[in-house]
Short mmCIF file of C-alpha atoms in Angstrom, two decimals:
data_model
loop_
_atom_site.label_atom_id
_atom_site.label_comp_id
_atom_site.label_asym_id
_atom_site.label_seq_id
_atom_site.Cartn_x
_atom_site.Cartn_y
_atom_site.Cartn_z
CA MET A 1 11.07 53.63 12.71
CA PRO A 2 8.59 50.70 12.99
CA ASP A 3 8.60 48.68 16.16
CA ALA A 4 9.31 44.95 16.37
CA ALA A 5 5.61 44.01 16.47
CA SER A 6 4.96 45.91 13.26
CA LEU A 7 7.83 44.19 11.51
CA LEU A 8 6.59 40.77 12.70
CA ALA A 9 3.05 41.47 11.53
CA GLY A 10 4.32 42.70 8.20
CA SER A 11 6.50 39.67 7.71
CA PHE A 12 3.42 37.44 7.93
CA GLY A 13 1.30 39.64 5.71
CA TYR A 14 -0.91 40.95 8.52
CA HIS A 15 -3.31 43.71 7.49
CA ASP A 16 -5.63 45.48 9.89
CA TYR A 17 -8.33 46.85 7.63
CA SER A 18 -9.63 49.14 10.34
CA ILE A 19 -6.53 51.29 9.71
CA VAL A 20 -5.76 52.08 6.08
CA LYS A 21 -2.19 53.08 5.34
CA ILE A 22 -1.70 55.87 2.84
CA PRO A 23 0.27 54.57 -0.16
CA GLU A 24 3.59 56.18 -0.97
CA ASN A 25 2.36 57.46 -4.30
CA VAL A 26 -0.46 59.37 -2.58
CA ARG A 27 1.90 60.97 -0.07
CA THR A 28 4.22 62.07 -2.87
CA GLY A 29 1.43 63.56 -4.90
CA GLU A 30 1.13 60.96 -7.64
CA ILE A 31 -2.29 60.50 -9.21
CA VAL A 32 -4.15 57.36 -8.13
CA LYS A 33 -6.87 56.01 -10.38
CA ILE A 34 -10.03 55.23 -8.42
CA PRO A 35 -11.74 52.03 -9.65
CA GLU A 36 -15.04 52.44 -11.45
CA ASN A 37 -17.08 50.48 -8.90
CA VAL A 38 -15.85 52.78 -6.11
CA ARG A 39 -16.77 55.94 -8.04
CA THR A 40 -20.24 54.59 -8.80
CA GLY A 41 -20.89 53.59 -5.19
CA GLU A 42 -21.03 49.82 -5.66
CA VAL A 43 -18.41 49.43 -2.92
CA SER A 44 -18.41 51.39 0.29
CA PRO A 45 -15.36 53.59 1.02
CA THR A 46 -14.32 51.34 3.93
CA MET A 47 -14.51 48.19 1.83
CA ALA A 48 -12.85 49.95 -1.09
CA ALA A 49 -9.95 51.00 1.09
CA ALA A 50 -9.50 47.42 2.20
CA SER A 51 -9.92 46.04 -1.31
CA PHE A 52 -7.73 48.44 -3.24
CA ALA A 53 -4.96 49.10 -0.77
CA PRO A 54 -1.78 47.79 -2.37
CA SER A 55 -1.55 44.08 -1.59
CA ARG A 56 1.81 42.69 -0.62
CA ALA A 57 3.23 40.18 -3.05
CA PHE A 58 3.93 36.63 -1.94
CA SER A 59 7.33 36.41 -0.33
CA LEU A 60 9.78 33.61 -1.02
CA LEU A 61 9.50 32.56 2.62
CA GLU A 62 5.71 32.18 2.36
CA LEU A 63 5.89 30.20 -0.86
CA SER A 64 8.62 27.97 0.57
CA ALA A 65 6.61 27.33 3.74
CA LEU A 66 3.49 26.54 1.70
CA SER A 67 5.46 24.16 -0.51
CA VAL A 68 6.79 22.29 2.53
CA ILE A 69 3.30 22.07 4.04
CA THR A 70 1.90 20.72 0.78
CA ALA A 71 4.74 18.20 0.47
CA VAL A 72 4.08 16.94 4.01
CA ALA A 73 0.37 16.72 3.21
CA ALA A 74 1.20 14.67 0.11
CA MET A 75 3.28 12.19 2.13
CA LEU A 76 0.54 11.76 4.72
CA ARG A 77 -2.11 11.18 2.04
CA CYS A 78 -0.06 8.85 -0.15
CA HIS A 79 1.09 6.68 2.76
CA LEU A 80 -0.72 3.29 2.61
CA LEU A 81 -3.01 4.71 -0.09
CA GLY A 82 -3.97 1.29 -1.43
CA ALA A 83 -3.86 -0.61 1.85
CA LYS A 84 -7.49 -0.12 2.88
CA ILE A 85 -10.12 -2.42 1.37
CA PHE A 86 -11.80 -0.98 -1.71
CA TRP A 87 -15.33 -0.95 -0.31
CA PHE A 88 -18.85 -1.05 -1.76
CA ASP A 89 -19.34 2.65 -2.58
CA GLU A 90 -15.92 2.98 -4.18
CA CYS A 91 -16.54 -0.04 -6.41
CA VAL A 92 -20.00 1.21 -7.41
CA GLY A 93 -18.53 4.61 -8.32
CA VAL A 94 -15.97 2.98 -10.61
CA GLU A 95 -18.62 0.90 -12.38
CA ILE A 96 -20.78 4.01 -12.87
CA ALA A 97 -17.84 5.81 -14.44
CA ARG A 98 -17.20 2.82 -16.76
CA LEU A 99 -20.66 2.93 -18.33
CA ASP A 100 -21.01 4.14 -21.89
CA TRP A 101 -22.12 7.77 -22.22
CA PHE A 102 -25.79 6.91 -22.82
CA ASN A 103 -26.11 4.73 -19.73
CA PHE A 104 -23.84 7.04 -17.74
CA SER A 105 -26.15 10.01 -18.31
CA ARG A 106 -29.25 7.93 -17.58
CA ILE A 107 -28.03 6.62 -14.24
CA LEU A 108 -26.99 10.11 -13.17
CA TRP A 109 -30.45 11.42 -13.93
CA ARG A 110 -32.34 8.44 -12.57
CA ARG A 111 -30.40 7.70 -9.38
CA GLU A 112 -26.80 8.91 -8.93
CA ALA A 113 -26.91 12.65 -9.61
CA ASN A 114 -25.15 13.25 -6.32
CA MET A 115 -21.36 13.25 -6.90
CA SER A 116 -21.99 13.47 -10.66
CA LEU A 117 -19.07 15.86 -11.13
CA TYR A 118 -16.69 13.39 -9.46
CA TYR A 119 -17.94 10.54 -11.65
CA LEU A 120 -17.21 12.71 -14.69
CA PHE A 121 -13.61 13.27 -13.57
CA LEU A 122 -13.30 9.58 -12.73
CA ARG A 123 -14.33 8.54 -16.26
CA PHE A 124 -11.20 10.15 -17.65
CA TRP A 125 -8.96 9.16 -14.73
CA LEU A 126 -9.74 5.46 -15.29
CA HIS A 127 -8.10 5.63 -18.71
CA LEU A 128 -4.76 6.01 -16.88
CA GLY A 129 -5.12 3.12 -14.40
CA ASN A 130 -7.62 1.02 -12.46
CA THR A 131 -5.89 -0.20 -9.30
CA PRO A 132 -7.39 0.95 -5.98
CA ALA A 133 -4.35 3.09 -5.13
CA PHE A 134 -4.36 4.83 -8.50
CA ILE A 135 -8.11 5.43 -8.49
CA ARG A 136 -7.88 6.95 -5.00
CA SER A 137 -5.01 9.18 -6.12
CA LEU A 138 -7.56 11.37 -7.90
CA SER A 139 -8.90 12.36 -4.48
CA VAL A 140 -5.34 12.99 -3.32
CA VAL A 141 -4.90 15.49 -6.16
CA PHE A 142 -8.03 17.37 -5.08
CA ALA A 143 -6.97 17.25 -1.44
CA LEU A 144 -3.51 18.66 -2.14
CA ALA A 145 -5.01 21.48 -4.20
CA THR A 146 -7.09 22.39 -1.14
CA ILE A 147 -3.98 23.18 0.95
CA PRO A 148 -2.88 26.30 -1.03
CA ALA A 149 -6.51 27.25 -1.64
CA LEU A 150 -7.16 27.33 2.11
CA TYR A 151 -3.98 29.35 2.61
CA LEU A 152 -5.23 31.92 0.08
CA LEU A 153 -8.61 32.08 1.81
CA GLY A 154 -6.97 32.61 5.20
CA ARG A 155 -4.70 35.26 3.71
CA ARG A 156 -7.68 37.02 2.15
CA LEU A 157 -9.75 36.93 5.35
CA PHE A 158 -6.91 37.61 7.81
CA ASP A 159 -3.23 37.50 6.91
CA SER A 160 -0.54 35.16 5.65
CA ARG A 161 0.30 33.78 9.07
CA THR A 162 -3.31 32.73 9.66
CA GLY A 163 -3.44 31.19 6.20
CA LEU A 164 -0.27 29.17 6.80
CA ILE A 165 -1.49 27.94 10.20
CA ALA A 166 -4.82 26.85 8.66
CA ALA A 167 -2.96 25.03 5.88
CA ILE A 168 -0.79 23.20 8.45
CA LEU A 169 -3.83 22.16 10.49
CA LEU A 170 -5.58 20.81 7.40
CA ALA A 171 -2.45 19.00 6.24
CA PHE A 172 -2.31 17.00 9.50
CA ASN A 173 -6.06 16.52 10.01
CA ALA A 174 -6.93 12.80 10.03
CA TYR A 175 -10.48 13.38 8.77
CA HIS A 176 -9.21 15.16 5.68
CA ILE A 177 -6.54 12.49 5.19
CA ARG A 178 -9.16 9.76 5.56
CA TYR A 179 -11.34 11.21 2.76
CA SER A 180 -8.30 12.09 0.67
CA GLN A 181 -7.74 8.32 0.50
CA GLU A 182 -11.21 7.39 -0.70
CA ALA A 183 -12.45 7.11 -4.28
CA ARG A 184 -15.44 9.31 -3.58
CA SER A 185 -16.29 12.96 -4.07
CA TYR A 186 -15.56 14.31 -0.59
CA ALA A 187 -12.07 15.71 -1.28
CA LEU A 188 -13.33 17.38 -4.46
CA THR A 189 -16.29 18.89 -2.59
CA VAL A 190 -14.08 20.35 0.14
CA LEU A 191 -11.82 21.91 -2.50
CA LEU A 192 -14.76 23.49 -4.32
CA CYS A 193 -16.25 24.81 -1.06
CA VAL A 194 -12.95 26.52 -0.27
CA LEU A 195 -12.71 27.98 -3.78
CA SER A 196 -16.35 29.10 -3.62
CA SER A 197 -15.66 30.93 -0.35
CA LEU A 198 -12.47 32.44 -1.75
CA PHE A 199 -14.36 33.89 -4.72
CA PHE A 200 -17.22 34.91 -2.42
CA ILE A 201 -14.86 37.04 -0.32
CA GLY A 202 -13.29 38.38 -3.50
CA SER A 203 -16.67 39.39 -4.91
CA LEU A 204 -17.40 41.29 -1.69
CA GLN A 205 -14.10 43.14 -1.65
CA ASN A 206 -13.89 43.73 -5.38
CA PRO A 207 -16.98 42.68 -7.36
CA SER A 208 -15.21 42.22 -10.65
CA ARG A 209 -16.74 40.02 -13.30
CA ARG A 210 -13.99 37.43 -12.74
CA ALA A 211 -14.69 37.20 -9.00
CA ARG A 212 -18.44 36.97 -9.47
CA LEU A 213 -18.15 34.38 -12.24
CA GLY A 214 -15.71 32.38 -10.12
CA HIS A 215 -18.12 32.40 -7.18
CA ILE A 216 -21.07 31.31 -9.30
CA LEU A 217 -19.10 28.59 -11.10
CA THR A 218 -17.34 27.05 -8.10
CA SER A 219 -20.48 27.16 -5.94
CA SER A 220 -22.52 25.42 -8.63
CA LEU A 221 -19.83 22.80 -9.24
CA ALA A 222 -19.58 22.16 -5.49
CA VAL A 223 -23.29 21.23 -5.41
CA TYR A 224 -22.81 18.86 -8.35
CA ALA A 225 -19.86 17.33 -6.46
CA HIS A 226 -22.10 16.75 -3.42
CA PHE A 227 -25.60 18.05 -2.77
CA PHE A 228 -24.80 19.01 0.84
CA ALA A 229 -22.37 21.65 -0.45
CA ALA A 230 -25.48 23.75 -1.04
CA LEU A 231 -25.55 24.27 2.73
CA VAL A 232 -22.18 26.05 2.54
CA VAL A 233 -23.51 28.32 -0.19
CA LEU A 234 -26.55 29.06 1.99
CA ALA A 235 -24.24 29.85 4.91
CA GLN A 236 -22.47 32.39 2.69
CA TYR A 237 -25.78 34.02 1.87
CA PHE A 238 -26.96 34.17 5.49
CA SER A 239 -23.61 35.55 6.62
CA LEU A 240 -24.43 38.78 4.77
CA ARG A 241 -26.98 39.50 7.49
CA PHE A 242 -24.02 40.22 9.78
CA LEU A 243 -22.45 42.73 7.39
CA ASP A 244 -23.49 46.32 6.90
CA GLY A 245 -25.70 46.41 3.83
CA ALA A 246 -23.74 49.38 2.49
CA LYS A 247 -20.67 47.16 2.28
CA ILE A 248 -22.36 44.56 0.08
CA PRO A 249 -21.94 45.31 -3.63
CA ALA A 250 -25.23 45.25 -5.50
CA ALA A 251 -23.74 43.06 -8.22
CA THR A 252 -22.68 40.42 -5.67
CA ARG A 253 -26.23 40.07 -4.37
CA LYS A 254 -27.23 38.66 -7.76
CA ASN A 255 -24.77 35.76 -7.55
CA TRP A 256 -27.24 33.51 -5.74
CA ARG A 257 -29.84 33.91 -8.49
CA TRP A 258 -27.39 32.56 -11.03
CA ILE A 259 -26.29 29.79 -8.68
CA GLY A 260 -29.94 28.83 -8.19
CA LEU A 261 -30.45 28.61 -11.96
CA ALA A 262 -27.26 26.57 -12.39
CA ILE A 263 -28.29 23.97 -9.81
CA LEU A 264 -31.94 23.81 -10.90
CA PRO A 265 -31.44 20.25 -12.29
CA VAL A 266 -30.27 19.20 -8.81
CA ALA A 267 -33.45 20.61 -7.27
CA MET A 268 -35.54 18.77 -9.88
CA PHE A 269 -33.70 15.53 -9.13
CA VAL A 270 -34.24 15.88 -5.37
CA ILE A 271 -37.95 16.59 -5.88
CA ALA A 272 -38.30 13.60 -8.20
CA THR A 273 -36.42 11.08 -6.05
CA GLY A 274 -37.11 12.44 -2.58
CA ALA A 275 -35.05 11.16 0.35
CA GLY A 276 -35.39 7.51 -0.69
CA PRO A 277 -31.65 7.05 -1.42
CA LEU A 278 -30.94 8.22 2.16
CA SER A 279 -33.59 6.10 3.89
CA TRP A 280 -30.89 3.92 5.50
CA ILE A 281 -29.43 6.81 7.55
CA PRO A 282 -30.23 6.50 11.28
CA ARG A 283 -31.69 9.32 13.34
CA PRO A 284 -28.96 11.52 14.90
CA SER A 285 -28.26 11.41 18.63
CA LEU A 286 -26.17 13.45 21.07
CA ARG A 287 -23.63 10.66 21.11
CA GLY A 288 -23.55 10.70 17.32
CA LEU A 289 -22.85 14.44 17.32
CA TRP A 290 -20.05 13.98 19.86
CA VAL A 291 -18.50 11.26 17.71
CA PHE A 292 -18.77 13.59 14.72
CA ALA A 293 -16.90 16.28 16.68
CA ILE A 294 -14.13 13.77 17.41
CA PHE A 295 -13.95 12.81 13.72
CA LEU A 296 -13.96 16.39 12.42
CA THR A 297 -11.24 17.61 14.76
CA GLY A 298 -8.94 14.76 13.80
CA ASN A 299 -9.85 11.39 15.32
CA GLU A 300 -7.71 11.80 18.44
CA GLY A 301 -10.42 12.06 21.07
CA PRO A 302 -11.64 14.53 23.71
CA ARG A 303 -8.23 16.22 24.08
CA LEU A 304 -8.13 17.38 20.47
CA VAL A 305 -11.80 18.35 20.57
CA MET A 306 -11.20 20.56 23.62
CA ALA A 307 -8.03 22.07 22.15
CA SER A 308 -9.94 22.88 18.95
CA VAL A 309 -12.79 24.46 20.92
CA ILE A 310 -10.35 26.61 22.91
CA ALA A 311 -8.69 27.85 19.70
CA CYS A 312 -12.07 28.69 18.14
CA VAL A 313 -13.26 30.49 21.28
CA ALA A 314 -10.04 32.53 21.29
CA ALA A 315 -10.90 33.58 17.73
CA VAL A 316 -14.51 34.64 18.30
CA LEU A 317 -14.40 35.87 21.90
CA PRO A 318 -13.27 39.40 20.94
CA LEU A 319 -16.52 39.73 18.97
CA PHE A 320 -18.34 40.02 22.27
CA LEU A 321 -15.70 42.05 24.07
CA ASN A 322 -14.77 44.85 21.71
CA GLN A 323 -16.78 47.97 21.04
CA GLN A 324 -16.73 47.85 17.25
CA ARG A 325 -19.97 47.64 15.34
CA GLN A 326 -21.10 44.05 14.85
CA SER A 327 -21.53 44.69 11.11
CA SER A 328 -17.91 45.71 10.56
CA TRP A 329 -15.72 43.73 8.19
CA GLU A 330 -13.37 42.73 11.02
CA ASN A 331 -16.24 41.07 12.91
CA TRP A 332 -18.11 39.72 9.90
CA ARG A 333 -15.33 37.37 8.84
CA TYR A 334 -15.68 35.49 12.15
CA TRP A 335 -19.46 35.27 11.79
CA PHE A 336 -18.97 33.93 8.27
CA LEU A 337 -16.65 31.15 9.44
CA ALA A 338 -18.85 30.32 12.43
CA LEU A 339 -21.88 29.96 10.15
CA TRP A 340 -19.92 27.81 7.71
CA LEU A 341 -18.92 25.55 10.60
CA VAL A 342 -22.25 25.11 12.42
CA PHE A 343 -25.10 26.05 10.05
CA PRO A 344 -24.94 22.93 7.79
CA VAL A 345 -24.84 20.65 10.84
CA LEU A 346 -27.58 22.37 12.86
CA LEU A 347 -29.97 22.64 9.91
CA THR A 348 -29.53 19.00 8.94
CA VAL A 349 -29.96 17.79 12.51
CA ALA A 350 -33.16 19.84 12.79
CA LEU A 351 -34.50 18.37 9.54
CA SER A 352 -33.53 14.89 10.72
CA PHE A 353 -36.32 14.91 13.29
CA ALA A 354 -38.68 14.60 10.32
CA ARG A 355 -36.41 12.59 7.98
CA PRO A 356 -32.94 11.40 9.08
CA LEU A 357 -30.34 13.06 6.87
CA PHE A 358 -27.31 13.51 9.11
CA LEU A 359 -24.27 11.41 8.22
CA ALA A 360 -20.91 12.49 9.61
CA ARG A 361 -18.90 12.23 6.40
CA TYR A 362 -21.27 14.54 4.54
CA PHE A 363 -20.05 17.36 6.79
CA VAL A 364 -16.37 17.15 6.05
CA ILE A 365 -17.34 20.31 4.10
CA CYS A 366 -17.23 22.16 7.45
CA LEU A 367 -13.59 21.27 8.09
CA PRO A 368 -12.01 24.31 6.34
CA ALA A 369 -14.06 26.67 8.51
CA LEU A 370 -12.93 24.85 11.64
CA ASN A 371 -9.27 25.07 10.61
CA LEU A 372 -9.56 28.77 9.75
CA LEU A 373 -11.22 29.60 13.08
CA MET A 374 -8.57 27.63 14.97
CA ALA A 375 -5.84 29.38 12.98
CA ALA A 376 -7.38 32.78 13.72
CA GLY A 377 -7.45 31.92 17.42
CA LEU A 378 -3.79 30.86 17.39
CA ALA A 379 -2.82 33.94 15.38
CA ARG A 380 -4.13 36.15 18.19
CA LEU A 381 -1.05 34.99 20.11
CA ARG A 382 1.18 37.55 18.43
CA SER A 383 4.33 36.26 20.11
CA LEU A 384 6.10 33.52 18.17
CA TRP A 385 7.07 31.94 21.50
CA LEU A 386 3.40 31.42 22.31
CA VAL A 387 2.12 30.43 18.86
CA THR A 388 4.78 27.78 18.21
CA PRO A 389 4.21 25.53 21.26
CA ALA A 390 0.42 25.82 20.92
CA LEU A 391 0.63 24.78 17.27
CA ILE A 392 3.04 21.94 18.07
CA VAL A 393 0.61 20.54 20.66
CA LEU A 394 -2.23 20.59 18.12
CA LEU A 395 -0.07 18.93 15.47
CA ILE A 396 1.08 16.18 17.85
CA LEU A 397 -2.54 15.41 18.76
CA SER A 398 -3.52 15.50 15.08
CA LEU A 399 -0.67 13.19 14.12
CA GLN A 400 -1.80 10.71 16.77
CA GLY A 401 -5.24 10.70 15.15
CA THR A 402 -3.66 10.14 11.74
CA VAL A 403 -1.53 7.23 12.96
CA SER A 404 -4.66 5.73 14.54
CA TYR A 405 -6.43 5.98 11.17
CA TYR A 406 -3.58 4.16 9.43
CA GLU A 407 -3.96 1.32 11.93
CA ARG A 408 -7.75 1.05 11.82
CA ASP A 409 -10.68 2.73 10.08
CA PHE A 410 -13.02 5.24 11.60
CA ASP A 411 -16.31 6.71 10.37
CA LEU A 412 -16.79 3.60 8.22
CA GLY A 413 -17.10 -0.16 8.42
CA ARG A 414 -15.66 -1.53 5.19
CA ASP A 415 -17.16 -4.56 3.48
CA ASN A 416 -14.58 -7.05 2.27
CA TRP A 417 -15.59 -7.45 -1.36
CA ALA A 418 -12.04 -8.19 -2.46
CA ASP A 419 -11.75 -11.43 -0.46
CA ALA A 420 -15.39 -12.39 -1.11
CA SER A 421 -14.90 -11.99 -4.87
CA GLN A 422 -11.59 -13.85 -4.78
CA PHE A 423 -13.22 -16.76 -2.94
CA LEU A 424 -16.12 -16.91 -5.35
CA LEU A 425 -13.98 -16.77 -8.49
CA SER A 426 -11.56 -19.38 -7.13
CA ASN A 427 -14.30 -21.85 -6.24
CA ALA A 428 -16.75 -21.32 -9.11
CA ARG A 429 -17.06 -24.09 -11.69
CA PRO A 430 -18.02 -23.97 -15.36
CA GLY A 431 -21.81 -23.90 -15.59
CA ASP A 432 -22.33 -22.08 -12.27
CA ALA A 433 -24.68 -19.11 -11.99
CA ILE A 434 -24.67 -16.16 -9.60
CA VAL A 435 -27.46 -14.03 -8.15
CA PHE A 436 -27.20 -10.82 -6.07
CA ASP A 437 -29.80 -9.81 -3.50
CA ILE A 438 -29.66 -6.16 -4.64
CA ALA A 439 -28.85 -4.86 -8.08
CA MET A 440 -25.89 -2.74 -7.01
CA GLY A 441 -24.39 -5.73 -5.22
CA ARG A 442 -23.14 -6.88 -8.62
CA MET A 443 -20.90 -3.83 -9.02
CA PRO A 444 -18.25 -4.54 -6.34
CA TYR A 445 -18.04 -8.09 -7.66
CA GLU A 446 -17.59 -6.86 -11.25
CA TYR A 447 -14.87 -4.41 -10.25
CA ASN A 448 -12.92 -7.03 -8.32
CA ARG A 449 -13.40 -9.59 -11.10
CA SER A 450 -11.86 -7.10 -13.56
CA ILE A 451 -8.80 -6.86 -11.28
CA LEU A 452 -8.51 -10.48 -10.10
CA SER A 453 -9.56 -12.33 -13.25
CA PRO A 454 -9.79 -9.92 -16.19
CA GLY A 455 -9.86 -12.67 -18.81
CA SER A 456 -12.66 -14.65 -17.19
CA SER A 457 -16.36 -13.91 -17.19
CA GLY A 458 -16.96 -15.97 -14.04
CA PRO A 459 -20.34 -17.55 -13.26
CA THR A 460 -23.33 -16.56 -15.39
CA VAL A 461 -25.08 -13.57 -13.79
CA LEU A 462 -28.83 -14.19 -13.54
CA TYR A 463 -29.71 -11.05 -11.57
CA PRO A 464 -29.20 -8.25 -12.28
CA ASN A 465 -28.70 -8.90 -15.98
CA HIS A 466 -30.13 -6.84 -18.82
CA GLY A 467 -27.77 -7.79 -21.62
CA PRO A 468 -24.18 -8.67 -22.47
CA ARG A 469 -22.95 -5.32 -21.13
CA ILE A 470 -23.77 -3.59 -17.86
CA THR A 471 -26.42 -0.91 -18.29
CA PHE A 472 -27.99 1.59 -15.90
CA MET A 473 -30.84 -0.91 -15.35
CA ASP A 474 -28.34 -3.27 -13.72
CA PHE A 475 -27.95 -0.66 -10.97
CA VAL A 476 -31.65 0.00 -10.33
CA GLY A 477 -33.67 -2.93 -11.71
CA LYS A 478 -35.96 -5.04 -9.48
CA PRO A 479 -35.80 -8.85 -9.57
CA ASP A 480 -38.36 -10.73 -11.66
CA TYR A 481 -38.90 -13.76 -9.43
CA ALA A 482 -40.99 -15.66 -11.99
CA LYS A 483 -38.29 -15.33 -14.63
CA LEU A 484 -35.59 -16.15 -12.09
CA LYS A 485 -37.44 -19.28 -10.98
CA ASN A 486 -37.59 -20.57 -14.55
CA SER A 487 -33.93 -19.88 -15.30
CA ILE A 488 -32.21 -21.29 -12.20
CA TYR A 489 -33.15 -24.92 -13.00
CA GLN A 490 -30.66 -24.88 -15.90
CA TYR A 491 -27.71 -24.62 -13.49
CA PRO A 492 -26.35 -27.30 -11.16
CA ARG A 493 -25.10 -24.68 -8.70
CA VAL A 494 -26.13 -21.11 -7.95
CA TRP A 495 -24.21 -18.64 -5.82
CA LEU A 496 -26.21 -16.04 -3.88
CA VAL A 497 -24.31 -12.93 -2.76
CA LEU A 498 -25.83 -10.96 0.12
CA SER A 499 -24.58 -7.58 1.36
CA TYR A 500 -25.70 -5.83 4.56
CA VAL A 501 -28.99 -7.66 4.71
CA GLU A 502 -29.29 -8.15 8.47
CA THR A 503 -32.02 -6.13 10.18
CA PRO A 504 -33.27 -6.24 13.80
CA SER A 505 -36.12 -8.49 12.63
CA GLY A 506 -34.01 -10.79 10.44
CA LEU A 507 -33.03 -10.79 6.78
CA GLU A 508 -33.97 -7.90 4.53
CA PRO A 509 -37.19 -8.81 2.58
CA ASN A 510 -35.53 -9.06 -0.83
CA ALA A 511 -32.82 -11.35 0.55
CA THR A 512 -35.48 -13.47 2.29
CA SER A 513 -37.31 -13.94 -1.01
CA MET A 514 -34.10 -14.91 -2.81
CA VAL A 515 -33.14 -17.48 -0.16
CA ALA A 516 -36.65 -19.00 -0.19
CA LEU A 517 -36.66 -19.26 -3.98
CA LEU A 518 -33.28 -20.99 -4.13
CA ASN A 519 -33.98 -23.24 -1.14
CA ALA A 520 -37.01 -24.62 -2.93
CA ALA A 521 -34.93 -25.55 -5.97
CA TYR A 522 -31.68 -26.81 -4.42
CA PRO A 523 -31.31 -29.30 -1.55
CA GLU A 524 -27.67 -28.50 -0.77
CA TYR A 525 -26.90 -25.23 0.97
CA LYS A 526 -23.68 -23.77 2.41
CA GLU A 527 -22.75 -20.34 3.79
CA TYR A 528 -19.48 -18.43 3.71
CA HIS A 529 -19.06 -15.18 5.62
CA PHE A 530 -16.88 -12.16 4.98
CA SER A 531 -16.94 -8.69 6.53
CA GLY A 532 -20.17 -7.14 5.26
CA VAL A 533 -20.69 -9.86 2.62
CA ASP A 534 -22.29 -13.30 2.85
CA ILE A 535 -22.02 -15.91 0.09
CA CYS A 536 -24.45 -18.81 -0.12
CA LEU A 537 -23.96 -21.81 -2.40
CA PHE A 538 -27.05 -23.74 -3.54
CA ALA A 539 -26.40 -27.05 -5.28
CA LYS A 540 -28.36 -30.02 -6.62
CA ARG A 541 -25.84 -32.39 -5.12
CA ASP A 542 -22.92 -32.21 -2.71
CA SER A 543 -20.53 -29.74 -4.35
CA ARG A 544 -18.24 -28.58 -1.60
CA PRO A 545 -15.87 -25.77 -2.76
#
């Protein structure tokens, strides 16, 4: 008769792959068909035993618990979904997705290949609605799909209890909630990284064509969702160094060749454009890394960081205490998660000494690994009376970080384009013109104009302007000052819109040139300031708004 611990482990789907139970049909003499890849030696006997031992079906209790977790995650992510200001990057993404197919493909190739997969999804999503809350709901969909995907990954690596704990931690994590409420590609990238890892584990345990194709496809799509997802795929590859080579199917080793071919256009784009689009990123510091740790663990502060560290240490400490071979499957899964968590960050920080590349939000891709390690650490407390209070403490701290996010932003200073655009449209007069200091500065204005005043064209746009419709050149074109000088004299008033132009030495050079050009032509000058946006009015006579 099984003891109570065995029943508890079984109820949560716990499998210890170091001990393989003999199926009933083997004990009774029934014939068991051995899979082809085991007979041919593609999978080691140990891995085969783990892979082809009868897997327990999902219980009603598990599915019910997962449904409740997902429902709670949905409430946390939909709460105040449209309350935050729709900021510069979100507006630019919408205007990219609105381009016709010709200009859409050109801007992706010329400048915005990163997040290209998200922009493709957004093109179709915009046909259903264009309010900030609705646009952001696309990210909510991706985020909610990540909850069951992470559960499946935890179940595959460990057991159902670990998978459920990881899903709960992700559901309450403020960093995941924060990027679930943004019209950018981060939620999609996290989902694809989890799916890539799920298929990666599947292709190790059972290298079927479906598992291998799933790994190649999801890994490639993750890179097209965000270039930094390639670091997760690299972490998967390097993790194989900690696994006995005999346990790695030969067919699975070829996955990275196909992934490399699939993302070759990304490599060509990076070579062609270099790090220019990231030149604004500051060099990382120890304080910046500490702030990133606070963000990633859930925006609560040192207490949640320390609690997360303790849970992770509880997960990996047995690696250094037990006597099992370091290349065993039981140990490898911890090395895999540890690499997923730290490798992308450490490599980027190291490269940033030559060219700054580290930006905290790019590494939300490491969050699933953190939650899985924490869940594995909590799951080592086999007693329900120990696991429950420890999990409750973590959830209370996480919920405090989430409430803090609802009250004020973190990891981002939003520019107030909504109020700036409203002010400009309300005070513009017929015959006014408008100029932007940078080409992309037009895009937040155009998005807000389409919401605030869809039937009005507003002031005549002098720069950037390459025709009656927005084209990819309106995102990347440089100002022609000679042409601009000749055209501004036709207008009694010109509005100049500046965004993030302050530098330690003064105005950004392009903004300085624009101000000098307009000052020479117009005697009247007024300034109006909004968060992240400055509006200047140049007039031939006193024309107070």
